[in-house]
Tab-separated table of C-alpha atoms and ligand atoms in Angstrom:
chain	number	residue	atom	x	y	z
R	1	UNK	CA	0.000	0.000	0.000
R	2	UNK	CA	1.013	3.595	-0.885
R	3	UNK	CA	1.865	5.698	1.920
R	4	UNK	CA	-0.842	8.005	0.750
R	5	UNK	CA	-3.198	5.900	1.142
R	6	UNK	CA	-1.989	4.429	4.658
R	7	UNK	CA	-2.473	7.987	5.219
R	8	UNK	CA	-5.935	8.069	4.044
R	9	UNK	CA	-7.216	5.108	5.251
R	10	UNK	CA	-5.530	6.442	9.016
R	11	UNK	CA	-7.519	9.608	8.414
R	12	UNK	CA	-10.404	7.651	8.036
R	13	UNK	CA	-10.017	5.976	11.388
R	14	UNK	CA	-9.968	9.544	13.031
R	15	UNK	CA	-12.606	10.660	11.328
R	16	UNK	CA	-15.094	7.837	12.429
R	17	UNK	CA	-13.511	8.364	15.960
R	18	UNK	CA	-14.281	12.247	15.807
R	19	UNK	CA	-17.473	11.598	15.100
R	20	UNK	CA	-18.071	9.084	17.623
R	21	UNK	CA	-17.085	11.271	20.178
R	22	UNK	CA	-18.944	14.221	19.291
R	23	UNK	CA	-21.926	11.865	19.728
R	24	UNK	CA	-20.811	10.612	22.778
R	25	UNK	CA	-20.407	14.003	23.726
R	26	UNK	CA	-23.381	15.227	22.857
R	27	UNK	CA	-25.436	12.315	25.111
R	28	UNK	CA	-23.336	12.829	28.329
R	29	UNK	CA	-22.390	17.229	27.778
R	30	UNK	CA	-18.769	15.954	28.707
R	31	UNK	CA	-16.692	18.525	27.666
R	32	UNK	CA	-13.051	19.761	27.902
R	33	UNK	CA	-12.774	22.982	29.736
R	34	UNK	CA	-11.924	25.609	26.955
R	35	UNK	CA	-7.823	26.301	26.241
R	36	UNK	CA	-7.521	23.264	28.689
R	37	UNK	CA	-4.322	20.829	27.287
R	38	UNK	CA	-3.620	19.631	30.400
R	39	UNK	CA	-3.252	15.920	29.614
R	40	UNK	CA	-0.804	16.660	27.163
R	41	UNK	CA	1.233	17.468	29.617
R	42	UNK	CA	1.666	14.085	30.958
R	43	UNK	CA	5.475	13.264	30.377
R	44	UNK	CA	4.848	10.019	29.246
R	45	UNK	CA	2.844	9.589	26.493
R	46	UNK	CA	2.780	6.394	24.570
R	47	UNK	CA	1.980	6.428	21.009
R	48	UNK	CA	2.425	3.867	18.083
R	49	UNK	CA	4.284	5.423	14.804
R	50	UNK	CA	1.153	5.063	12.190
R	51	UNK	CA	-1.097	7.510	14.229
R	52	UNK	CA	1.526	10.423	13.472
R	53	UNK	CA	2.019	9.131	9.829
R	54	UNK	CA	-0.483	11.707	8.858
R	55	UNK	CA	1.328	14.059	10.782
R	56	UNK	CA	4.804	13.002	9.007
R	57	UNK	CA	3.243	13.035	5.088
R	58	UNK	CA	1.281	16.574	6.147
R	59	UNK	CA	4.925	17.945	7.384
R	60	UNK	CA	6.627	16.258	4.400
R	61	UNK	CA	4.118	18.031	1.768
R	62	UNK	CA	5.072	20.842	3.519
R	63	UNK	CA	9.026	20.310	3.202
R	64	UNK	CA	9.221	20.584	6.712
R	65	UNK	CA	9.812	17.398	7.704
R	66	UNK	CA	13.894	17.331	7.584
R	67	UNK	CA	13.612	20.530	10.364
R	68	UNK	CA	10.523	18.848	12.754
R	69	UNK	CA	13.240	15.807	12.375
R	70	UNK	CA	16.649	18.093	13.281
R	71	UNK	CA	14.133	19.664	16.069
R	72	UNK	CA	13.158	16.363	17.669
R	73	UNK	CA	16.913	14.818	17.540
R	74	UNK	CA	17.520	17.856	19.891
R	75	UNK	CA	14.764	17.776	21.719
R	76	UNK	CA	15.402	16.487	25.240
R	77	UNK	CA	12.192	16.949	27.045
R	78	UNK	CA	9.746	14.087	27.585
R	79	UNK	CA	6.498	16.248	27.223
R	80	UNK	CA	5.252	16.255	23.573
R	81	UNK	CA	7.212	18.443	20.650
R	82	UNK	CA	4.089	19.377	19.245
R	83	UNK	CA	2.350	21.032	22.376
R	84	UNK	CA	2.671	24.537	22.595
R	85	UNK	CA	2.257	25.912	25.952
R	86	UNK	CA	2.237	29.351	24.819
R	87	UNK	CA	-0.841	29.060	22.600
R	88	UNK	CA	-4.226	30.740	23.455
R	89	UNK	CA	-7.636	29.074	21.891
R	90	UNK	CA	-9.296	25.883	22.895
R	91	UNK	CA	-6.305	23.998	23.398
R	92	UNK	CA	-2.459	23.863	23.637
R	93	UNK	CA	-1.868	21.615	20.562
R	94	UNK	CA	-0.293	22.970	17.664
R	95	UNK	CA	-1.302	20.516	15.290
R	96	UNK	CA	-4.779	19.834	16.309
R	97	UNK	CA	-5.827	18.430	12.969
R	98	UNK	CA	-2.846	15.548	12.693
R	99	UNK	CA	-3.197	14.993	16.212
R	100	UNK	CA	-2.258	11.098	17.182
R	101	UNK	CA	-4.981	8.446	18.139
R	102	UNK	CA	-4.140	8.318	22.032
R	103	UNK	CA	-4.797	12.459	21.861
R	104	UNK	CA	-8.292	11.770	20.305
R	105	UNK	CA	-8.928	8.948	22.580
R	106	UNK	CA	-8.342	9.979	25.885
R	107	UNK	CA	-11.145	11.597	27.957
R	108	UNK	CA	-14.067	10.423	25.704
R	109	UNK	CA	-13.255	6.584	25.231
R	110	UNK	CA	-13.723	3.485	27.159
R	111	UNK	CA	-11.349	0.545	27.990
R	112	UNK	CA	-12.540	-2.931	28.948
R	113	UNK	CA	-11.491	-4.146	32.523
R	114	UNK	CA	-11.003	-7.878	32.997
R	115	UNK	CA	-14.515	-8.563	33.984
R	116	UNK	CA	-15.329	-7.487	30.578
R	117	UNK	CA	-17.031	-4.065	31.823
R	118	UNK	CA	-16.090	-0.964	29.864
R	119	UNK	CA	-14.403	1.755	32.047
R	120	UNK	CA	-14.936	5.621	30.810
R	121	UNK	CA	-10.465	6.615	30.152
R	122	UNK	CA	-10.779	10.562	31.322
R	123	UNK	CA	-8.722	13.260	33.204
R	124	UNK	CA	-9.161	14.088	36.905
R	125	UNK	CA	-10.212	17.817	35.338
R	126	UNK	CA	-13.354	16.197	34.102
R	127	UNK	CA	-13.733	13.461	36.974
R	128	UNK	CA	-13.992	16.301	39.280
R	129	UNK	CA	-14.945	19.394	37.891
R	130	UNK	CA	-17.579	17.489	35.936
R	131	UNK	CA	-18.281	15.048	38.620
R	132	UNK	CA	-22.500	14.571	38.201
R	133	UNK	CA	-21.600	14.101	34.423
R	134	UNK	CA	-18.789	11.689	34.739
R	135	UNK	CA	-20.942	9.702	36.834
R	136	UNK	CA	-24.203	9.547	35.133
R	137	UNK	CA	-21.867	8.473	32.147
R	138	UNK	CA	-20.674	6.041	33.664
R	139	UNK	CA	-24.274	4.616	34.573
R	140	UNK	CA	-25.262	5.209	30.996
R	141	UNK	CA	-22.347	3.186	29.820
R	142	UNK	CA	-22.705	0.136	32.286
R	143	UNK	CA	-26.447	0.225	30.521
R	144	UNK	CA	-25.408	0.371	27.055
R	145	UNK	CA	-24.527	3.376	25.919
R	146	UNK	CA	-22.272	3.823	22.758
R	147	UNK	CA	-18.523	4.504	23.439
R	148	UNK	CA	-15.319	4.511	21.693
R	149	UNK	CA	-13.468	1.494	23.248
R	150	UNK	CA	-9.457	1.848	22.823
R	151	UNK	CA	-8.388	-1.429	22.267
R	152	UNK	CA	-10.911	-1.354	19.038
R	153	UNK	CA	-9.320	2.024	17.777
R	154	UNK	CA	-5.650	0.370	17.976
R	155	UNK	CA	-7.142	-2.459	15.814
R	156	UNK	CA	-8.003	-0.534	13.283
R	157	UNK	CA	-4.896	0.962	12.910
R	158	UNK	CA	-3.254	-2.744	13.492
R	159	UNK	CA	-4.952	-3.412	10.320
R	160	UNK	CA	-3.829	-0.773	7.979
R	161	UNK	CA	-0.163	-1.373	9.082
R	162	UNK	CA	1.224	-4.193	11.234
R	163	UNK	CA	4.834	-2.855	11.851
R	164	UNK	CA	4.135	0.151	12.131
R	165	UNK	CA	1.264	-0.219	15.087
R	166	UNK	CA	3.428	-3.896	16.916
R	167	UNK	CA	4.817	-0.842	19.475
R	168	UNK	CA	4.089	1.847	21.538
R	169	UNK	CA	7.218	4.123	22.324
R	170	UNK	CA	7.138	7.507	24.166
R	171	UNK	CA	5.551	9.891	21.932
R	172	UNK	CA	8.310	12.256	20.406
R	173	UNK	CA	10.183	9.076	19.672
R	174	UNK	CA	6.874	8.080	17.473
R	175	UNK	CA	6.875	11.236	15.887
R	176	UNK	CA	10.392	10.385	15.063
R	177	UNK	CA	9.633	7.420	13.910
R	178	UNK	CA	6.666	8.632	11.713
R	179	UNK	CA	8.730	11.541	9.998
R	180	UNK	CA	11.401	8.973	9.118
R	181	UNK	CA	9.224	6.395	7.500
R	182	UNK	CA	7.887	9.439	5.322
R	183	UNK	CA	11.667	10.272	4.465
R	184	UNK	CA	12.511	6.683	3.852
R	185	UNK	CA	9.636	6.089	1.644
R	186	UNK	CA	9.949	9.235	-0.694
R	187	UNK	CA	13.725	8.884	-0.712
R	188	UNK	CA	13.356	5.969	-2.748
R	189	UNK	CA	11.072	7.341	-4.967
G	201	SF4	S1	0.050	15.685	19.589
G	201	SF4	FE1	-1.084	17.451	20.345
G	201	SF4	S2	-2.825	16.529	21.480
G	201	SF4	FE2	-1.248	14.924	21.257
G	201	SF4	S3	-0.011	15.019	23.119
G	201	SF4	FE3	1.002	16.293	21.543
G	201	SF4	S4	0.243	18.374	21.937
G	201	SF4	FE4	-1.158	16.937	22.969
C-alpha cells in the first residue's frame, strides 16, 4: 500500500472516531474545559508510529519534515514536541488536525477491565470538575450506551499497518519514527 493511502485510510479511522465522540459528547455534555491541554502534559505519552504518519506526510508536503526531524533529535524533554504551551484558543496543541490516536482517545473513550465491563479513560479535570456528568456516564455506559473502546481504535490501525502499530514508544520518539518512514519512503522514490 502507498503511503498516501496508509495515510488516508488512518484519516479515516480519526474521522469515524471524531465523530463518535462528538456523539458521545453530545449524550453525556462531557466537555473539555476551553484552552484546557492539560493531559498533554503528561510526560509520558505512549503512542504507536502510524497515528503520526499523517502528521509526518502533512509535514513532508510541507518540506518541513527534515527541520521537525533536526528539532526532535535535539529535543530532550519528555512532554510532547508538538504542544505549545504558549498558545491561546481551545487547546495547547499545535497541530490539532494531525493529532495522534491516544490524543483523540483519551477523555471520551472506554477501555474494557477484565470482567469485561467498559471503564470511561478521562482526566481528573473532568472526573472532578464534571463530577454529576462523569458519573451519570458512567451509569449510561454500564447500561449500554455507545462509546469509543481503545483497544478497538488500535485495531483498526493494526490493520492498515502491522509494523508500524506492533509498538508503543514515548511519543516524540513516534513522531520520530513517523517523519522517518515518510523520508525513507519518498527517498526511494
Ligand atoms: S500531539 Fe497534540 S494533542 Fe497529542 S499530546 Fe502532543 S500536543 Fe497533545
Amino acid at each position: 500500500m502507498s503511503i498516501e493511502e496508509k495515510v488516508k485510510q488512518v484519516e479515516s479511522v480519526f474521522e469515524k472516531l471524531d465523530f463518535e465522540i462528538s456523539q458521545f459528547q453530545k449524550v453525556t455534555a462531557l466537555h473539555c474545559k476551553f484552552g484546557c491541554g492539560k493531559c498533554c502534559f503528561k510526560p509520558d505519552i505512549e503512542a504507536t508510529t502510524l497515528e503520526f504518519l499523517p502528521f509526518a506526510y502533512h509535514l513532508h508536503q510541507q518540506n518541513l519534515a527534515e527541520a521537525w526531524l533536526e528539532r526532535l533529535e535535539a529535543n530532550t524533554s519528555t512532554l510532547c514536541v508538538i504542544l505549545d504551551a504558549t498558545q491561546s484558543g481551545a487547546g495547547l496543541c499545535s497541530q490539532y488536525k494531525h493529532r495522534g490516536l491516544i490524543c483523540r482517545l483519551f477523555g471520551f473513550s472506554a477501555r474494557t477491565n477484565k470482567y469485561a465491563q467498559r471503564e470511561l479513560v478521562t482526566c481528573q479535570l473532568i472526573k472532578t470538575e464534571q463530577k454529576q456528568g462523569f458519573e451519570e456516564a458512567e451509569t449510561k455506559i454500564e447500561q449500554g450506551l455507545e462509546v469509543p473502546i481503545m483497544s478497538n481504535y488500535y485495531m483498526q490501525l493494526h490493520a492498515i499497518d502491522f509494523e508500524l502499530t506492533r509498538e508503543f514508544y514515548p511519543i516524540n520518539q513516534a513522531i520520530s519514527k513517523a517523519i522517518e518512514t515518510v523520508l525513507q519512503y519518498y527517498a526511494y522514490r
